[in-house]
Tab-separated table of C-alpha atoms in Angstrom:
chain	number	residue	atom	x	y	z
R	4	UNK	CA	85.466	79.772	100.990
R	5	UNK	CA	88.063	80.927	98.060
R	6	UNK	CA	84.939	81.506	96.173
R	7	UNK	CA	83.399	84.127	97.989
R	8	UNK	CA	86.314	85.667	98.640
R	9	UNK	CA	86.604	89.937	98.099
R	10	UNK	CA	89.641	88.773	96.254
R	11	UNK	CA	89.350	87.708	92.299
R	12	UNK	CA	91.145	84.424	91.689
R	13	UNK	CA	92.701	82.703	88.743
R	14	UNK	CA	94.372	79.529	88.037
R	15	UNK	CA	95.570	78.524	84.934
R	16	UNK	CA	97.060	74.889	83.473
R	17	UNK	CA	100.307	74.289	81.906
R	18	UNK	CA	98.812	74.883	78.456
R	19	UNK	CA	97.472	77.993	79.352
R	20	UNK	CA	94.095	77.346	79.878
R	21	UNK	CA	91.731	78.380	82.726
R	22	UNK	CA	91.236	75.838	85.258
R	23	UNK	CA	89.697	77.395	88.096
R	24	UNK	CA	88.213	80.893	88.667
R	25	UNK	CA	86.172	82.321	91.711
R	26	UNK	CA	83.333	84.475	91.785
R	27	UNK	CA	85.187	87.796	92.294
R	28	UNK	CA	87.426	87.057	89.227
R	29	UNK	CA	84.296	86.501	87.022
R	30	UNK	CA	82.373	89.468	88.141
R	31	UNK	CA	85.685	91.596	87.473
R	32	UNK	CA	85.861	89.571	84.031
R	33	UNK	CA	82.416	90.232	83.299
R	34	UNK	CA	82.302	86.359	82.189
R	35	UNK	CA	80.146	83.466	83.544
R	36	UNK	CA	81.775	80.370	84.712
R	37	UNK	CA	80.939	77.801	81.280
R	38	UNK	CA	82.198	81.117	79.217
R	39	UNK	CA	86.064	81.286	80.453
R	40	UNK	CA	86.764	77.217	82.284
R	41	UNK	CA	88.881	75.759	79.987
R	42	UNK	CA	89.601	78.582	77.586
R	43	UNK	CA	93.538	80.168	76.825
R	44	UNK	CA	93.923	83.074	78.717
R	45	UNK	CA	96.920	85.578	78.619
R	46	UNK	CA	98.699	87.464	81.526
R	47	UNK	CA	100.975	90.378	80.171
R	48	UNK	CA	102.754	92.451	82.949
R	49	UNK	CA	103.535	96.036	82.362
R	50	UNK	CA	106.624	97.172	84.032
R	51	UNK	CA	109.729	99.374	83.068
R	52	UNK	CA	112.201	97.083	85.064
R	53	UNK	CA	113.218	93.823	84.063
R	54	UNK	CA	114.064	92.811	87.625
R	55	UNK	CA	110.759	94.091	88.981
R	56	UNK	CA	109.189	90.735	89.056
R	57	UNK	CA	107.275	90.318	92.213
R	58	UNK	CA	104.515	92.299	94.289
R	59	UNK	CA	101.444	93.682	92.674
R	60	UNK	CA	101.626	95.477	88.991
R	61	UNK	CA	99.353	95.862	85.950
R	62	UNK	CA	98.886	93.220	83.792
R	63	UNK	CA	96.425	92.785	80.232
R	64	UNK	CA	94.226	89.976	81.250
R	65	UNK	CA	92.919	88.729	77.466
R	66	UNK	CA	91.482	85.609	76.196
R	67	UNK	CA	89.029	85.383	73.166
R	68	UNK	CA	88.725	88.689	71.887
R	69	UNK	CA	88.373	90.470	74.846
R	70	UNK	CA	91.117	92.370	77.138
R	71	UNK	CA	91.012	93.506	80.784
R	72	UNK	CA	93.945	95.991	82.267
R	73	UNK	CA	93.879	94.592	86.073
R	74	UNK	CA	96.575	94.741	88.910
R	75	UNK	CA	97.545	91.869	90.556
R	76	UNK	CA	100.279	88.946	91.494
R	77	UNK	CA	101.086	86.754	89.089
R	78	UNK	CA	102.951	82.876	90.694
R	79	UNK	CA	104.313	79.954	88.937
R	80	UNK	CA	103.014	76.812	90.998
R	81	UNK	CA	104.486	73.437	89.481
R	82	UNK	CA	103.229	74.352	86.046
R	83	UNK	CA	100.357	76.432	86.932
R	84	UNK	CA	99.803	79.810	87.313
R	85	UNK	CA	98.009	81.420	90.041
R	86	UNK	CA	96.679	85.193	89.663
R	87	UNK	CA	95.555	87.234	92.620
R	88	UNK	CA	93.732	89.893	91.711
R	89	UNK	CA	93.885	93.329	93.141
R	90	UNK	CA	91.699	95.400	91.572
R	91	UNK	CA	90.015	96.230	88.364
R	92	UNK	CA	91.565	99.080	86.344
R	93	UNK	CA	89.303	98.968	83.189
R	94	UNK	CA	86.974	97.500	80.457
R	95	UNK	CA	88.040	96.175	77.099
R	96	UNK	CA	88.253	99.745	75.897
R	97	UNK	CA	90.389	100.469	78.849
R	98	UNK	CA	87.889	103.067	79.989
R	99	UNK	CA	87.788	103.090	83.642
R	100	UNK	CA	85.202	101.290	85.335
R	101	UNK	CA	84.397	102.742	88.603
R	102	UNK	CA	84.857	106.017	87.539
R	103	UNK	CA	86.328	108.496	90.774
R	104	UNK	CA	82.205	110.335	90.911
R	105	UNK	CA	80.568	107.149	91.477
R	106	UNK	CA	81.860	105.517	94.859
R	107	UNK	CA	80.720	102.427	95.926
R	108	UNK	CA	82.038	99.596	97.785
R	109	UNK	CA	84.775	98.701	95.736
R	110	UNK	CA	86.386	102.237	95.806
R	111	UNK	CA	87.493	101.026	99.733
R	112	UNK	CA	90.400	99.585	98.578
R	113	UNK	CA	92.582	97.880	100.734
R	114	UNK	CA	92.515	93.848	102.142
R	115	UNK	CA	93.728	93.945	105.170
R	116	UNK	CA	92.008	92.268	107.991
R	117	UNK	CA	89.717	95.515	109.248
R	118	UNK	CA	89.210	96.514	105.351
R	119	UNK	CA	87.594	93.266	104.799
R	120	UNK	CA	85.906	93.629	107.855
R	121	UNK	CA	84.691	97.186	107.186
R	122	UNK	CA	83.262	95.824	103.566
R	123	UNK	CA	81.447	92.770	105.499
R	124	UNK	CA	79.728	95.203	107.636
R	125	UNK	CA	78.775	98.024	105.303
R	126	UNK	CA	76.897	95.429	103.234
R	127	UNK	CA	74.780	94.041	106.332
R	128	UNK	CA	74.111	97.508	107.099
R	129	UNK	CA	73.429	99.210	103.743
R	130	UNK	CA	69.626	97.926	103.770
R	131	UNK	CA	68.968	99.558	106.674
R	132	UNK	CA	67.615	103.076	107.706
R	133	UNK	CA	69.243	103.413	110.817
R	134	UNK	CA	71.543	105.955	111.491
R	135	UNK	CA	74.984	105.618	110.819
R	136	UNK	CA	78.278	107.272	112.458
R	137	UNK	CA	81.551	107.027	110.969
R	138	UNK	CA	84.832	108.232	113.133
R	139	UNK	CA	88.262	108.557	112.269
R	140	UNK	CA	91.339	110.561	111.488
R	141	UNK	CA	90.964	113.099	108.843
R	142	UNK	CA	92.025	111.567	105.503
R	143	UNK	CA	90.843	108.339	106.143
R	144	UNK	CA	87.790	108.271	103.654
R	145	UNK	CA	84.793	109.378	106.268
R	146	UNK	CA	82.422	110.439	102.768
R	147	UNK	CA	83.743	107.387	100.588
R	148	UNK	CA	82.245	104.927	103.224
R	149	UNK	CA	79.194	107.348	103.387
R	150	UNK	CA	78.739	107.370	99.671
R	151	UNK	CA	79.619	103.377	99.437
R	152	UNK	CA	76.745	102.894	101.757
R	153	UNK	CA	74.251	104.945	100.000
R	154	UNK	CA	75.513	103.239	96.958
R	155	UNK	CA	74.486	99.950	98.009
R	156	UNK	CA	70.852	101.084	100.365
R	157	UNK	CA	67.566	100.900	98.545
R	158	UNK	CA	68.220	105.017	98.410
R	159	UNK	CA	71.048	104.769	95.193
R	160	UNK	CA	69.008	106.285	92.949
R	161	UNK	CA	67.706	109.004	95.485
R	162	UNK	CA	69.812	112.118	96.740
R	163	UNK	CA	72.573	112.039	98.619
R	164	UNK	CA	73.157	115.445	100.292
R	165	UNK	CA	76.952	116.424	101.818
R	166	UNK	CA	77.181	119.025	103.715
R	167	UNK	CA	80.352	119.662	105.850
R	168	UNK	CA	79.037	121.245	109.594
R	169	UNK	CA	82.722	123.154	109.830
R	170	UNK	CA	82.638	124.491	106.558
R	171	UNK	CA	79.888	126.711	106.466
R	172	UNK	CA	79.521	130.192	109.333
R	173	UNK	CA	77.344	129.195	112.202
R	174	UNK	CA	74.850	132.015	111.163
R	175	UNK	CA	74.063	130.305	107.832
R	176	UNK	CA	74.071	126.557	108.841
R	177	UNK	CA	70.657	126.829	110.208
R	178	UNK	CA	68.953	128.374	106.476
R	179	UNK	CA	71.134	125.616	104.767
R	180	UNK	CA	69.992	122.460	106.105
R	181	UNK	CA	66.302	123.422	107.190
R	182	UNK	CA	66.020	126.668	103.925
R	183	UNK	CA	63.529	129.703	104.784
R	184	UNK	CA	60.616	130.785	103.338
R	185	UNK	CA	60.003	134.174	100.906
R	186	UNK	CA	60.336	137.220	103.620
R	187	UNK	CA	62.281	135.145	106.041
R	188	UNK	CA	64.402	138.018	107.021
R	189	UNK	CA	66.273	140.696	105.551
R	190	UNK	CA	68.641	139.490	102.314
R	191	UNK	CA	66.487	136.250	102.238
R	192	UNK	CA	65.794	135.137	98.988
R	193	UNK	CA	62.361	136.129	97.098
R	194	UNK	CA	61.742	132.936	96.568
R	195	UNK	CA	62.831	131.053	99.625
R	196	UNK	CA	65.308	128.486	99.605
R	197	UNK	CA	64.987	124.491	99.993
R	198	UNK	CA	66.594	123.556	102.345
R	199	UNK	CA	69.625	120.588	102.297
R	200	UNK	CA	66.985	118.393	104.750
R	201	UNK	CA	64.541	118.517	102.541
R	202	UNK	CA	66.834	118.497	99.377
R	203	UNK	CA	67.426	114.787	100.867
R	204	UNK	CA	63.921	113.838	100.971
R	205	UNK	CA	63.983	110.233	100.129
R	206	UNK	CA	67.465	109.616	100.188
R	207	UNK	CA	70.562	110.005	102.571
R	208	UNK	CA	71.377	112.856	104.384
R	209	UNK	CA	75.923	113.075	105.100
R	210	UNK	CA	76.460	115.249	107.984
R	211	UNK	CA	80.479	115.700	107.990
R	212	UNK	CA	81.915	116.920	111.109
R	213	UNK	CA	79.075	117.218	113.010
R	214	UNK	CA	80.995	117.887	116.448
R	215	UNK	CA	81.190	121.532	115.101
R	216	UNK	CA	77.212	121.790	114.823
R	217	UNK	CA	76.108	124.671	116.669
R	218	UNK	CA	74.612	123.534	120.013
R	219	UNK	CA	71.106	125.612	119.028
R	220	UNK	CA	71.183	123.350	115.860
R	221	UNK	CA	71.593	120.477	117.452
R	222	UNK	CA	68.490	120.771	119.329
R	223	UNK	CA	66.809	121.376	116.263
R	224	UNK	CA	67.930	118.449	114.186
R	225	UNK	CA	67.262	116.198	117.202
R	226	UNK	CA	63.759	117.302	116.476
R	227	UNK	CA	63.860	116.703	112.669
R	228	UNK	CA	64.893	113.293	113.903
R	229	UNK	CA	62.540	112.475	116.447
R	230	UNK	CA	59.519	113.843	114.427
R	231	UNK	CA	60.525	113.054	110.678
R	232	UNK	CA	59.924	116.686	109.800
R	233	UNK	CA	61.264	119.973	109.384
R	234	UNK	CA	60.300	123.531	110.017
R	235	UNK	CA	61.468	125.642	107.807
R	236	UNK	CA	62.736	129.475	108.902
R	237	UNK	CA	59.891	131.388	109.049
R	238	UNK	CA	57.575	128.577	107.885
R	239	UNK	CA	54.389	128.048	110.066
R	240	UNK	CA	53.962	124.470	108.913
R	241	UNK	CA	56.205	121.870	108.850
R	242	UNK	CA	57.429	119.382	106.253
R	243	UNK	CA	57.478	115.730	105.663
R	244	UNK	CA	61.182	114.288	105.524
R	245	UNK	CA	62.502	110.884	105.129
R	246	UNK	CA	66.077	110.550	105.091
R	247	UNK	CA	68.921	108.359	105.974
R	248	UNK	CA	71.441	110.533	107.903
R	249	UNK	CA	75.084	109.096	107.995
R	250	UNK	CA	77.512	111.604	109.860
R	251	UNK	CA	81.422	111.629	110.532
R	252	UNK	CA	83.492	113.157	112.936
R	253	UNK	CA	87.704	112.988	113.775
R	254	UNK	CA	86.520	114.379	117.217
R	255	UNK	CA	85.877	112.649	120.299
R	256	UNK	CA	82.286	113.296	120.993
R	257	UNK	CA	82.155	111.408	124.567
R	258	UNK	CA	84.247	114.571	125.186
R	259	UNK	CA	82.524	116.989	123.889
R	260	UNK	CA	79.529	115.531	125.833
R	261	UNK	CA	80.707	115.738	129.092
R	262	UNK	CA	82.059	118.893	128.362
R	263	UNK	CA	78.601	120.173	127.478
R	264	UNK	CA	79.156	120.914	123.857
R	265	UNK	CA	77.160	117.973	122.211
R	266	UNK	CA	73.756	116.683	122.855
R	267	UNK	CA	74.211	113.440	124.558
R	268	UNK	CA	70.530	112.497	123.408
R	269	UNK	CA	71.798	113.431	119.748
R	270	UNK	CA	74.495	111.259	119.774
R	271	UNK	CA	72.766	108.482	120.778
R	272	UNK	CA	70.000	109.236	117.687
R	273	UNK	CA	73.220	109.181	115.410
R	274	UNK	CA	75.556	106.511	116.678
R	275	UNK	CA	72.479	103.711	116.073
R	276	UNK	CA	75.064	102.019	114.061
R	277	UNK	CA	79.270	103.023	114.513
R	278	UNK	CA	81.922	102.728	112.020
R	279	UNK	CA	85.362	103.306	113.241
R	280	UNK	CA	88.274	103.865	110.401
R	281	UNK	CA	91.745	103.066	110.626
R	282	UNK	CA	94.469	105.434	109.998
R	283	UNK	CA	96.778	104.600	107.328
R	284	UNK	CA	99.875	104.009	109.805
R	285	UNK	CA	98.087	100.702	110.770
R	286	UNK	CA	97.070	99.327	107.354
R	287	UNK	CA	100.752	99.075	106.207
R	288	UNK	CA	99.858	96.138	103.953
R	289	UNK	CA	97.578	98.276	101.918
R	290	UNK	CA	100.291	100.893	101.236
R	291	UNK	CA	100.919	98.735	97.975
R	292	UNK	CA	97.439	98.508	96.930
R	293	UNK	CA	96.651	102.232	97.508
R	294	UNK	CA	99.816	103.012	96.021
R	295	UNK	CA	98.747	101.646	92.369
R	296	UNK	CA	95.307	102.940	92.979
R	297	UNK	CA	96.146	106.553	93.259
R	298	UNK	CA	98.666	106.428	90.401
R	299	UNK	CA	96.090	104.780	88.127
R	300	UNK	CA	93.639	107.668	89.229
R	301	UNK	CA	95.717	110.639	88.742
R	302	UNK	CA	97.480	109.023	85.303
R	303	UNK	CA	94.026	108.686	83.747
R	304	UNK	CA	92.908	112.324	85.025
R	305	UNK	CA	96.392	114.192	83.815
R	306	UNK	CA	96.448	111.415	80.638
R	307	UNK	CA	100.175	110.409	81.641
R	308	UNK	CA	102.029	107.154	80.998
R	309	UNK	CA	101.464	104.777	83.752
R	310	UNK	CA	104.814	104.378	85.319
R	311	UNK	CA	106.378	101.266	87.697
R	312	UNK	CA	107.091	101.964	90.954
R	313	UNK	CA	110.748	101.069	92.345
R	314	UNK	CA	109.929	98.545	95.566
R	315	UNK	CA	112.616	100.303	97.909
R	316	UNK	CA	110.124	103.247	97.441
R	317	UNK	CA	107.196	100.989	98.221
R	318	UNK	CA	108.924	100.714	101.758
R	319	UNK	CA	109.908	103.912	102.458
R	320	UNK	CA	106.179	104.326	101.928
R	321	UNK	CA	105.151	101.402	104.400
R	322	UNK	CA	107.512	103.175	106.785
R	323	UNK	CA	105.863	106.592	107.083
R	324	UNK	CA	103.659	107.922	109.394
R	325	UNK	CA	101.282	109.217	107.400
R	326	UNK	CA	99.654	112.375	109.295
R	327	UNK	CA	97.194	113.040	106.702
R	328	UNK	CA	96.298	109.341	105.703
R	329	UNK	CA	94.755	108.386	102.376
R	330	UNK	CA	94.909	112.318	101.345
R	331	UNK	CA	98.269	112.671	101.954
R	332	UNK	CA	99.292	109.384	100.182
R	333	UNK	CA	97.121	111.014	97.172
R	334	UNK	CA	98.611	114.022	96.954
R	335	UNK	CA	101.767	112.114	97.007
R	336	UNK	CA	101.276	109.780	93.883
R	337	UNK	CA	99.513	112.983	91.858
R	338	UNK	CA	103.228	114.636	92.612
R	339	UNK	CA	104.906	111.877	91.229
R	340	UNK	CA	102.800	111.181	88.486
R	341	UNK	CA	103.724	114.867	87.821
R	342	UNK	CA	107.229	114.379	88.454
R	343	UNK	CA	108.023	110.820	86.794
R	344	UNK	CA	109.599	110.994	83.178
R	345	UNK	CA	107.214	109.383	80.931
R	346	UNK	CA	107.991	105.658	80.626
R	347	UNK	CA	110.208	105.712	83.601
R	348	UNK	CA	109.924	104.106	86.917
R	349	UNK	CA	109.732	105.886	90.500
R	350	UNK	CA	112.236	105.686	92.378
R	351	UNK	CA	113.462	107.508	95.864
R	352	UNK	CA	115.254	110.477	94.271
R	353	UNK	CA	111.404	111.479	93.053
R	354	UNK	CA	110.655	111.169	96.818
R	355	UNK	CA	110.403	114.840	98.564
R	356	UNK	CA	112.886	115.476	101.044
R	357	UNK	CA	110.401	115.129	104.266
R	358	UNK	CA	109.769	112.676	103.367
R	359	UNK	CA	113.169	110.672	103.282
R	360	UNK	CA	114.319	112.947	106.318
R	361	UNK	CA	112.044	113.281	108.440
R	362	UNK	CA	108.840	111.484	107.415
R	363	UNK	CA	109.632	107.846	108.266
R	364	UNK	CA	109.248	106.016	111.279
R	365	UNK	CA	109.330	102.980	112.313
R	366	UNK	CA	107.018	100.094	111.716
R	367	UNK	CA	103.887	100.514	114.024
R	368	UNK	CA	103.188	97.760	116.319
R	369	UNK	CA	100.348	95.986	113.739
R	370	UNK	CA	99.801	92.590	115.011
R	371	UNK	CA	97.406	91.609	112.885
R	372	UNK	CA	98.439	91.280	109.035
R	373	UNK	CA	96.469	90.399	105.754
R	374	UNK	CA	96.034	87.268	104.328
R	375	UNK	CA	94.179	88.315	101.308
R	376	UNK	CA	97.023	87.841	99.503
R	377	UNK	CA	97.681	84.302	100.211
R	378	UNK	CA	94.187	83.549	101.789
R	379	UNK	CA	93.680	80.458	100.090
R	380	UNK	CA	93.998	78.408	103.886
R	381	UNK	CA	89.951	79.123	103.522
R	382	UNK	CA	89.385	76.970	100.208
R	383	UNK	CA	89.305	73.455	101.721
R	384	UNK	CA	90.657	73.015	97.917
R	385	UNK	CA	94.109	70.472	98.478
R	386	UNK	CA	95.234	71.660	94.935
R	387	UNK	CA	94.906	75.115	95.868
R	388	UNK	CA	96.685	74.718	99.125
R	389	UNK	CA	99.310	72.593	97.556
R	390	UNK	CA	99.850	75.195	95.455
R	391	UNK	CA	100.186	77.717	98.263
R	392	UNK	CA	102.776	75.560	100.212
R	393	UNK	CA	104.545	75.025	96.244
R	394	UNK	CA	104.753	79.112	96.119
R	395	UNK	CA	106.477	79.653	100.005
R	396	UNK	CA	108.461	76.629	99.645
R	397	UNK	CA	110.358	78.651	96.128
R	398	UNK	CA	110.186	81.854	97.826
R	399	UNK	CA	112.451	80.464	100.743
R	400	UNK	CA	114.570	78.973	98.569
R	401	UNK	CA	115.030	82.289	97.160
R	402	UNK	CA	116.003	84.574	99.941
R	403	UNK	CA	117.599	83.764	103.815
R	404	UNK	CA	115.345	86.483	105.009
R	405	UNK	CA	112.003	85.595	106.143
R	406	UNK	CA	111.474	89.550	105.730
R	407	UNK	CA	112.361	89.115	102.103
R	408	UNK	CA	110.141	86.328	101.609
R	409	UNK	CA	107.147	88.184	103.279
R	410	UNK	CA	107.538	91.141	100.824
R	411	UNK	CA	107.716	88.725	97.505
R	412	UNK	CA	104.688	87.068	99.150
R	413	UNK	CA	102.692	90.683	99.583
R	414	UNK	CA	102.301	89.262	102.962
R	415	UNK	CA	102.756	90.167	106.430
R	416	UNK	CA	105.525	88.548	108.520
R	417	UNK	CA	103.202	86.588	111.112
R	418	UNK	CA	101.457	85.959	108.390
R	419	UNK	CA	104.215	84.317	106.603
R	420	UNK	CA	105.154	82.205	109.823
R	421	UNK	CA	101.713	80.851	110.372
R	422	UNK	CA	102.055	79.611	106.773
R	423	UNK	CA	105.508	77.779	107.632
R	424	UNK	CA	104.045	76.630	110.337
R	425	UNK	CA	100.891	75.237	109.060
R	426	UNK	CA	102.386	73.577	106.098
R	427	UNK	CA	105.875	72.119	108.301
R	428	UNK	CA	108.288	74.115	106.070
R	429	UNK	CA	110.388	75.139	109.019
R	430	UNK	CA	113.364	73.384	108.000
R	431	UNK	CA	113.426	74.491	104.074
């Protein structure tokens, strides 16, 4: 229903006044329902281009004395205006609200089919203690699904311990996650150290790349597992632990198994629960989304002008391959926000060469698209739908491409032909 949906919606009367609004919208709003239904309300875009109409951008959301800074799409529907909601940028004060050090669910951005999907699960799951695995590319946001999960367990307000297995000389992984005691060995500490195991006591436990653990360690964290305890080095006792362990890998471990380099009884102690990512090549409807995200992230950290975003740069962007996914893309926007005069928009000659010459390929073969930005087929509302039909019924009018018409929408083509379909526009 359009009222549970991970999208914040808005609809507003010819005079201005809110009509209808969905939970999402009013927990972004920070409103309740008899506190904003019926009240003015006030969309202000903020772009550099007077042509740049369409797709998502940042708008001033205000009504009574209060003002939200939010991106979204903003559509004219026979006298009403409908505003899809993309994410949150900040408060009143325009502070941010999620700030970058506190992850949580609504740091996944993206709402394409598989990120809504990924959301869904991660909030069944959360509760639970089991063990969690996450795969997928490098750059895909491994630790930001570990951190949203932790985020939303019973554990929030316990530690959560990252350590990366490839990061740290096989000779001092072992005295790092399980620590030592006082005379150890030679160079230990006087004192001992705690080790990151126990450091996690209580809370959860992010094991990243954990095909590069050590076969020797392996067997010994099996153990911790199995027992709920650790033995320190040199320790003649062991320790109490209860932890959550969530681990990532861009590896394939089935491999590595029958290759005899991981424990197969291991991975079946850490793959209770499996979360596959997708890499960005495949979540070409996000681009947008992830685009605005990352420029409102590095503006706010170098304290630079927001700037627009030309959309023939917005493809190009759609178009590449993307080697080093969400990093990459990033990078990327912290170069342009670098780059960018102040109060101008980005356009392709800010683009690095690669990435006009040889980064771009074509269009992978996604079949499925997102409907979040038009998902209102869901509501069982007639107005709403009406409304729906009202906006692709202006927006063909507009263009002879169908392409065209997808891109105004923020939609996907299929998506966009299901639509004509459904709502017998296929002569307009």
């Amino acid at each position: 229903m359009i009222d549970n949906m991970d999208q914040g919606v808005l609809v507003v009367d010819d005079e201005s006044r809110v009509q209808f609004v969905n939970q999402t919208a009013l927990k972004t709003l920070g409103v309740v329902q008899n506190n904003i239904i019926g009240k003015p309300i006030r969309f202000r875009p903020l772009t550099f281009e007077s042509n740049f109409t369409h797709g998502h951008m940042q708008h001033i959301v205000s009504w009574d004395d209060k003002s939200e800074l939010i991106i979204g799409q903003l559509h004219n529907i026979q006298g009403r205006q409908l505003f899809l909601m993309a994410f949150h940028q900040s408060h009143t004060s325009f502070s941010v609200a999620n700030a970058p050090d506190e992850p949580h669910i609504e740091q996944l951005v993206g709402e394409c089919r598989v990120m809504r999907q990924l959301k869904r699960l991660i909030s069944r799951i959360a509760p639970s203690p089991s063990s969690v695995m996450v795969v997928g590319e490098s750059g895909t946001g491994k630790e930001v699904v570990a951190r949203a999960i932790h985020k939303l367990s019973g554990r929030r307000n316990k530690p959560f311990i990252a350590i990366n297995c490839a990061a740290i000389p096989e000779q001092l992984l072992e005295s790092e996650l399980f620590g030592y005691v006082k005379g150890a060995f030679t160079g230990a500490s006087a004192n001992g150290k705690t080790g990151l195991i126990q450091a996690a006591n209580t809370g959860t436990l992010f094991l990243d790349e954990i095909g590069d653990m050590p076969l020797m360690l392996q067997a010994k964290l099996l153990r911790a597992i199995e027992a709920r305890e650790i033995l320190p080095i040199g320790a003649s006792s062991p320790i109490q632990v209860d932890i959550r362990i969530i681990s990532a890998t861009n590896q394939n471990l089935a491999q590595f198994i029958a290759e005899g380099k991981f424990r197969e009884d291991l991975f079946y102690r850490l793959n209770v629960i499996p979360i596959t990512l997708p890499p960005l090549r495949e979540r070409q409807e996000d681009i947008e989304l992830l685009v605005h995200y990352f420029l409102h992230l590095h503006t706010r950290r170098l304290g630079s002008v927001y700037p627009g975003i030309a959309p023939d740069v917005v493809e190009i962007l759609r178009k590449h391959r993307w080697p080093g996914n969400l990093r990459e893309l990033s990078n990327l926007m912290e170069y342009l926000v670098n780059v960018v005069p102040s109060g101008e928009v980005i356009d392709s000659t800010l683009l690095p060469p690669n990435l006009l010459n040889n980064g771009t390929t074509e269009q992978s073969d996604v079949t499925e698209v997102s409907e979040a930005h038009l998902s209102l087929d869901d509501a069982g509302g007639t107005a709403l739908e009406e409304m729906e039909k009202q906006m692709i019924r202006e927006a063909l009018s507009r263009h002879n491409s169908k392409k065209q018409v997808a891109d105004e929408l923020g939609i996907g083509i299929a998506t966009l032909y299901r639509k004509i379909k459904k709502y017998e526009l296929l002569n307009t």
